[in-house]
Amino acid sequence: MPEPDSVPAADLPPRTVRRAGGWAVGNRGDDEYFAVSRRCRHQLADLAEGSVDADGCLVCPWHQSRYDVRTGEMVDGPRGFLGYHGPAPGYSGLVRLVGSIARLRVGQAVRRGDDVVVTD
Ligand code: FES
Protein backbone atom coordinates (compact mmCIF):
# COMPACT_ATOMS: atom_id res chain seq x y z
CA MET A 1 0.00 0.00 0.00
CA PRO A 2 1.51 3.39 -1.00
CA GLU A 3 2.32 6.01 1.60
CA PRO A 4 -0.25 8.83 1.77
CA ASP A 5 0.75 12.26 0.51
CA SER A 6 1.96 14.45 3.36
CA VAL A 7 3.69 17.70 4.31
CA PRO A 8 5.61 18.42 7.53
CA ALA A 9 3.26 20.49 9.70
CA ALA A 10 6.20 22.80 10.45
CA ASP A 11 6.14 23.79 6.75
CA LEU A 12 2.49 24.86 6.96
CA PRO A 13 2.20 27.94 9.14
CA PRO A 14 -1.14 29.78 8.97
CA ARG A 15 -2.17 31.01 5.50
CA THR A 16 0.35 29.00 3.53
CA VAL A 17 0.02 26.29 0.90
CA ARG A 18 2.45 23.55 -0.21
CA ARG A 19 2.61 20.68 -2.69
CA ALA A 20 1.99 17.07 -1.65
CA GLY A 21 1.74 14.74 -4.64
CA GLY A 22 -1.28 15.83 -6.68
CA TRP A 23 -2.58 18.01 -3.85
CA ALA A 24 -2.28 21.64 -2.82
CA VAL A 25 -2.23 21.34 0.97
CA GLY A 26 -2.70 24.41 3.10
CA ASN A 27 -3.47 25.95 6.44
CA ARG A 28 -6.42 28.36 6.58
CA GLY A 29 -5.31 29.54 10.04
CA ASP A 30 -5.80 28.04 13.50
CA ASP A 31 -4.35 24.81 12.06
CA GLU A 32 -7.40 24.26 9.91
CA TYR A 33 -5.77 22.25 7.14
CA PHE A 34 -7.13 21.61 3.64
CA ALA A 35 -6.26 19.65 0.52
CA VAL A 36 -7.51 20.33 -3.00
CA SER A 37 -6.37 19.19 -6.43
CA ARG A 38 -3.52 21.31 -7.76
CA ARG A 39 -4.59 22.52 -11.21
CA CYS A 40 -6.49 25.78 -11.47
CA ARG A 41 -9.72 25.44 -13.46
CA HIS A 42 -8.78 28.52 -15.51
CA GLN A 43 -5.44 27.83 -17.20
CA LEU A 44 -4.04 25.01 -15.07
CA ALA A 45 -1.62 26.98 -12.87
CA ASP A 46 -0.21 25.02 -9.95
CA LEU A 47 -2.34 26.04 -6.96
CA ALA A 48 0.35 24.72 -4.61
CA GLU A 49 2.25 27.87 -5.60
CA GLY A 50 -0.70 30.09 -4.67
CA SER A 51 -1.56 31.81 -1.44
CA VAL A 52 -4.28 31.78 1.23
CA ASP A 53 -6.12 35.06 1.72
CA ALA A 54 -7.62 36.57 4.87
CA ASP A 55 -10.92 34.75 4.20
CA GLY A 56 -9.15 31.38 4.04
CA CYS A 57 -9.64 31.11 0.27
CA LEU A 58 -6.93 29.67 -1.95
CA VAL A 59 -5.74 32.24 -4.51
CA CYS A 60 -4.27 31.15 -7.84
CA PRO A 61 -0.73 32.45 -8.46
CA TRP A 62 -1.38 33.40 -12.12
CA HIS A 63 -4.62 35.42 -12.34
CA GLN A 64 -5.86 35.36 -8.72
CA SER A 65 -8.98 33.23 -9.07
CA ARG A 66 -10.18 32.38 -5.56
CA TYR A 67 -11.36 28.99 -4.33
CA ASP A 68 -13.40 27.90 -1.33
CA VAL A 69 -11.17 25.05 -0.17
CA ARG A 70 -14.02 23.38 1.74
CA THR A 71 -16.02 22.77 -1.44
CA GLY A 72 -13.46 23.23 -4.24
CA GLU A 73 -15.69 25.87 -5.84
CA MET A 74 -14.21 28.86 -7.64
CA VAL A 75 -15.78 31.84 -5.86
CA ASP A 76 -14.05 34.64 -7.80
CA GLY A 77 -12.93 34.38 -11.41
CA PRO A 78 -9.56 35.31 -12.89
CA ARG A 79 -8.21 38.84 -13.18
CA GLY A 80 -6.85 38.41 -16.68
CA PHE A 81 -5.82 35.61 -19.00
CA LEU A 82 -2.59 34.35 -20.58
CA GLY A 83 -0.04 37.18 -20.02
CA TYR A 84 -2.68 39.86 -19.41
CA HIS A 85 -3.33 40.90 -15.80
CA GLY A 86 -6.19 43.29 -15.27
CA PRO A 87 -9.96 43.62 -15.27
CA ALA A 88 -11.93 41.28 -17.53
CA PRO A 89 -15.39 41.29 -15.94
CA GLY A 90 -17.46 39.32 -18.50
CA TYR A 91 -14.75 36.78 -19.08
CA SER A 92 -14.04 36.45 -15.37
CA GLY A 93 -17.71 35.80 -14.62
CA LEU A 94 -17.92 33.12 -17.30
CA VAL A 95 -14.84 31.31 -15.97
CA ARG A 96 -16.20 31.58 -12.43
CA LEU A 97 -19.45 29.97 -13.55
CA VAL A 98 -17.51 27.05 -15.06
CA GLY A 99 -15.31 26.84 -11.94
CA SER A 100 -18.36 26.73 -9.69
CA ILE A 101 -19.55 23.61 -11.52
CA ALA A 102 -16.22 21.91 -12.36
CA ARG A 103 -14.90 22.12 -8.81
CA LEU A 104 -11.49 21.19 -7.51
CA ARG A 105 -11.26 17.77 -5.93
CA VAL A 106 -11.31 18.05 -2.12
CA GLY A 107 -9.33 15.70 0.11
CA GLN A 108 -9.11 15.29 3.87
CA ALA A 109 -5.99 16.88 5.39
CA VAL A 110 -5.37 15.82 8.97
CA ARG A 111 -2.51 16.21 11.41
CA ARG A 112 -0.75 12.94 12.24
CA GLY A 113 2.23 13.44 14.50
CA ASP A 114 4.59 15.90 12.85
CA ASP A 115 2.90 15.71 9.46
CA VAL A 116 -0.26 16.81 7.71
CA VAL A 117 -1.51 13.78 5.80
CA VAL A 118 -3.95 13.78 2.89
CA THR A 119 -6.56 11.13 2.26
CA ASP A 120 -9.30 11.06 -0.38
S1 FES B 1 -4.57 29.98 -14.17
FE1 FES B 1 -5.54 30.27 -12.25
S2 FES B 1 -6.56 32.13 -12.46
FE2 FES B 1 -5.62 31.84 -14.38
PDB file of C-alpha atoms and ligand atoms in Angstrom:
ATOM      1  CA  MET A   1       0.000   0.000   0.000  1.00  0.00           C
ATOM      2  CA  PRO A   2       1.515   3.386  -0.996  1.00  0.00           C
ATOM      3  CA  GLU A   3       2.324   6.009   1.605  1.00  0.00           C
ATOM      4  CA  PRO A   4      -0.247   8.827   1.774  1.00  0.00           C
ATOM      5  CA  ASP A   5       0.751  12.259   0.505  1.00  0.00           C
ATOM      6  CA  SER A   6       1.961  14.451   3.359  1.00  0.00           C
ATOM      7  CA  VAL A   7       3.687  17.702   4.310  1.00  0.00           C
ATOM      8  CA  PRO A   8       5.610  18.421   7.528  1.00  0.00           C
ATOM      9  CA  ALA A   9       3.263  20.492   9.703  1.00  0.00           C
ATOM     10  CA  ALA A  10       6.195  22.804  10.454  1.00  0.00           C
ATOM     11  CA  ASP A  11       6.144  23.790   6.745  1.00  0.00           C
ATOM     12  CA  LEU A  12       2.489  24.861   6.962  1.00  0.00           C
ATOM     13  CA  PRO A  13       2.200  27.941   9.144  1.00  0.00           C
ATOM     14  CA  PRO A  14      -1.141  29.778   8.966  1.00  0.00           C
ATOM     15  CA  ARG A  15      -2.174  31.007   5.504  1.00  0.00           C
ATOM     16  CA  THR A  16       0.346  28.998   3.528  1.00  0.00           C
ATOM     17  CA  VAL A  17       0.019  26.286   0.901  1.00  0.00           C
ATOM     18  CA  ARG A  18       2.449  23.548  -0.210  1.00  0.00           C
ATOM     19  CA  ARG A  19       2.612  20.681  -2.690  1.00  0.00           C
ATOM     20  CA  ALA A  20       1.987  17.071  -1.647  1.00  0.00           C
ATOM     21  CA  GLY A  21       1.744  14.744  -4.642  1.00  0.00           C
ATOM     22  CA  GLY A  22      -1.279  15.830  -6.678  1.00  0.00           C
ATOM     23  CA  TRP A  23      -2.577  18.006  -3.852  1.00  0.00           C
ATOM     24  CA  ALA A  24      -2.282  21.635  -2.822  1.00  0.00           C
ATOM     25  CA  VAL A  25      -2.232  21.340   0.966  1.00  0.00           C
ATOM     26  CA  GLY A  26      -2.698  24.408   3.102  1.00  0.00           C
ATOM     27  CA  ASN A  27      -3.474  25.946   6.443  1.00  0.00           C
ATOM     28  CA  ARG A  28      -6.424  28.363   6.583  1.00  0.00           C
ATOM     29  CA  GLY A  29      -5.311  29.542  10.038  1.00  0.00           C
ATOM     30  CA  ASP A  30      -5.798  28.036  13.505  1.00  0.00           C
ATOM     31  CA  ASP A  31      -4.346  24.813  12.059  1.00  0.00           C
ATOM     32  CA  GLU A  32      -7.403  24.256   9.909  1.00  0.00           C
ATOM     33  CA  TYR A  33      -5.768  22.250   7.137  1.00  0.00           C
ATOM     34  CA  PHE A  34      -7.132  21.612   3.641  1.00  0.00           C
ATOM     35  CA  ALA A  35      -6.256  19.650   0.524  1.00  0.00           C
ATOM     36  CA  VAL A  36      -7.515  20.329  -2.998  1.00  0.00           C
ATOM     37  CA  SER A  37      -6.370  19.191  -6.430  1.00  0.00           C
ATOM     38  CA  ARG A  38      -3.518  21.310  -7.758  1.00  0.00           C
ATOM     39  CA  ARG A  39      -4.595  22.521 -11.211  1.00  0.00           C
ATOM     40  CA  CYS A  40      -6.493  25.782 -11.473  1.00  0.00           C
ATOM     41  CA  ARG A  41      -9.721  25.440 -13.462  1.00  0.00           C
ATOM     42  CA  HIS A  42      -8.779  28.521 -15.506  1.00  0.00           C
ATOM     43  CA  GLN A  43      -5.440  27.833 -17.198  1.00  0.00           C
ATOM     44  CA  LEU A  44      -4.038  25.014 -15.069  1.00  0.00           C
ATOM     45  CA  ALA A  45      -1.620  26.982 -12.875  1.00  0.00           C
ATOM     46  CA  ASP A  46      -0.210  25.023  -9.948  1.00  0.00           C
ATOM     47  CA  LEU A  47      -2.341  26.039  -6.963  1.00  0.00           C
ATOM     48  CA  ALA A  48       0.346  24.717  -4.611  1.00  0.00           C
ATOM     49  CA  GLU A  49       2.250  27.873  -5.597  1.00  0.00           C
ATOM     50  CA  GLY A  50      -0.698  30.090  -4.672  1.00  0.00           C
ATOM     51  CA  SER A  51      -1.563  31.814  -1.437  1.00  0.00           C
ATOM     52  CA  VAL A  52      -4.275  31.781   1.226  1.00  0.00           C
ATOM     53  CA  ASP A  53      -6.116  35.063   1.715  1.00  0.00           C
ATOM     54  CA  ALA A  54      -7.624  36.569   4.873  1.00  0.00           C
ATOM     55  CA  ASP A  55     -10.923  34.749   4.199  1.00  0.00           C
ATOM     56  CA  GLY A  56      -9.152  31.383   4.044  1.00  0.00           C
ATOM     57  CA  CYS A  57      -9.638  31.107   0.274  1.00  0.00           C
ATOM     58  CA  LEU A  58      -6.925  29.665  -1.953  1.00  0.00           C
ATOM     59  CA  VAL A  59      -5.740  32.235  -4.506  1.00  0.00           C
ATOM     60  CA  CYS A  60      -4.271  31.146  -7.841  1.00  0.00           C
ATOM     61  CA  PRO A  61      -0.735  32.452  -8.464  1.00  0.00           C
ATOM     62  CA  TRP A  62      -1.378  33.395 -12.115  1.00  0.00           C
ATOM     63  CA  HIS A  63      -4.619  35.415 -12.336  1.00  0.00           C
ATOM     64  CA  GLN A  64      -5.858  35.356  -8.720  1.00  0.00           C
ATOM     65  CA  SER A  65      -8.981  33.233  -9.073  1.00  0.00           C
ATOM     66  CA  ARG A  66     -10.176  32.383  -5.559  1.00  0.00           C
ATOM     67  CA  TYR A  67     -11.364  28.991  -4.333  1.00  0.00           C
ATOM     68  CA  ASP A  68     -13.398  27.901  -1.335  1.00  0.00           C
ATOM     69  CA  VAL A  69     -11.166  25.046  -0.167  1.00  0.00           C
ATOM     70  CA  ARG A  70     -14.024  23.385   1.743  1.00  0.00           C
ATOM     71  CA  THR A  71     -16.018  22.774  -1.437  1.00  0.00           C
ATOM     72  CA  GLY A  72     -13.458  23.232  -4.242  1.00  0.00           C
ATOM     73  CA  GLU A  73     -15.686  25.869  -5.839  1.00  0.00           C
ATOM     74  CA  MET A  74     -14.206  28.858  -7.643  1.00  0.00           C
ATOM     75  CA  VAL A  75     -15.783  31.836  -5.857  1.00  0.00           C
ATOM     76  CA  ASP A  76     -14.050  34.636  -7.802  1.00  0.00           C
ATOM     77  CA  GLY A  77     -12.927  34.382 -11.407  1.00  0.00           C
ATOM     78  CA  PRO A  78      -9.558  35.312 -12.891  1.00  0.00           C
ATOM     79  CA  ARG A  79      -8.212  38.841 -13.183  1.00  0.00           C
ATOM     80  CA  GLY A  80      -6.852  38.414 -16.677  1.00  0.00           C
ATOM     81  CA  PHE A  81      -5.816  35.609 -18.999  1.00  0.00           C
ATOM     82  CA  LEU A  82      -2.590  34.349 -20.581  1.00  0.00           C
ATOM     83  CA  GLY A  83      -0.043  37.176 -20.021  1.00  0.00           C
ATOM     84  CA  TYR A  84      -2.680  39.865 -19.413  1.00  0.00           C
ATOM     85  CA  HIS A  85      -3.325  40.901 -15.800  1.00  0.00           C
ATOM     86  CA  GLY A  86      -6.191  43.293 -15.268  1.00  0.00           C
ATOM     87  CA  PRO A  87      -9.962  43.617 -15.266  1.00  0.00           C
ATOM     88  CA  ALA A  88     -11.929  41.283 -17.530  1.00  0.00           C
ATOM     89  CA  PRO A  89     -15.391  41.287 -15.945  1.00  0.00           C
ATOM     90  CA  GLY A  90     -17.461  39.325 -18.498  1.00  0.00           C
ATOM     91  CA  TYR A  91     -14.746  36.777 -19.082  1.00  0.00           C
ATOM     92  CA  SER A  92     -14.038  36.452 -15.365  1.00  0.00           C
ATOM     93  CA  GLY A  93     -17.710  35.802 -14.625  1.00  0.00           C
ATOM     94  CA  LEU A  94     -17.922  33.125 -17.300  1.00  0.00           C
ATOM     95  CA  VAL A  95     -14.837  31.313 -15.974  1.00  0.00           C
ATOM     96  CA  ARG A  96     -16.205  31.581 -12.426  1.00  0.00           C
ATOM     97  CA  LEU A  97     -19.446  29.969 -13.554  1.00  0.00           C
ATOM     98  CA  VAL A  98     -17.514  27.046 -15.055  1.00  0.00           C
ATOM     99  CA  GLY A  99     -15.312  26.840 -11.938  1.00  0.00           C
ATOM    100  CA  SER A 100     -18.357  26.729  -9.686  1.00  0.00           C
ATOM    101  CA  ILE A 101     -19.545  23.611 -11.515  1.00  0.00           C
ATOM    102  CA  ALA A 102     -16.218  21.909 -12.359  1.00  0.00           C
ATOM    103  CA  ARG A 103     -14.903  22.123  -8.814  1.00  0.00           C
ATOM    104  CA  LEU A 104     -11.487  21.188  -7.515  1.00  0.00           C
ATOM    105  CA  ARG A 105     -11.264  17.771  -5.926  1.00  0.00           C
ATOM    106  CA  VAL A 106     -11.307  18.051  -2.120  1.00  0.00           C
ATOM    107  CA  GLY A 107      -9.331  15.695   0.115  1.00  0.00           C
ATOM    108  CA  GLN A 108      -9.106  15.291   3.867  1.00  0.00           C
ATOM    109  CA  ALA A 109      -5.995  16.876   5.392  1.00  0.00           C
ATOM    110  CA  VAL A 110      -5.369  15.817   8.974  1.00  0.00           C
ATOM    111  CA  ARG A 111      -2.510  16.215  11.410  1.00  0.00           C
ATOM    112  CA  ARG A 112      -0.748  12.936  12.238  1.00  0.00           C
ATOM    113  CA  GLY A 113       2.234  13.440  14.503  1.00  0.00           C
ATOM    114  CA  ASP A 114       4.595  15.901  12.851  1.00  0.00           C
ATOM    115  CA  ASP A 115       2.901  15.711   9.457  1.00  0.00           C
ATOM    116  CA  VAL A 116      -0.260  16.815   7.709  1.00  0.00           C
ATOM    117  CA  VAL A 117      -1.513  13.780   5.801  1.00  0.00           C
ATOM    118  CA  VAL A 118      -3.952  13.780   2.886  1.00  0.00           C
ATOM    119  CA  THR A 119      -6.563  11.133   2.260  1.00  0.00           C
ATOM    120  CA  ASP A 120      -9.298  11.062  -0.380  1.00  0.00           C
TER     121      ASP A 120
HETATM  122  S1  FES B   1      -4.570  29.977 -14.169  1.00  0.00           S
HETATM  123 FE1  FES B   1      -5.539  30.275 -12.249  1.00  0.00          FE
HETATM  124  S2  FES B   1      -6.555  32.132 -12.458  1.00  0.00           S
HETATM  125 FE2  FES B   1      -5.616  31.844 -14.377  1.00  0.00          FE
END
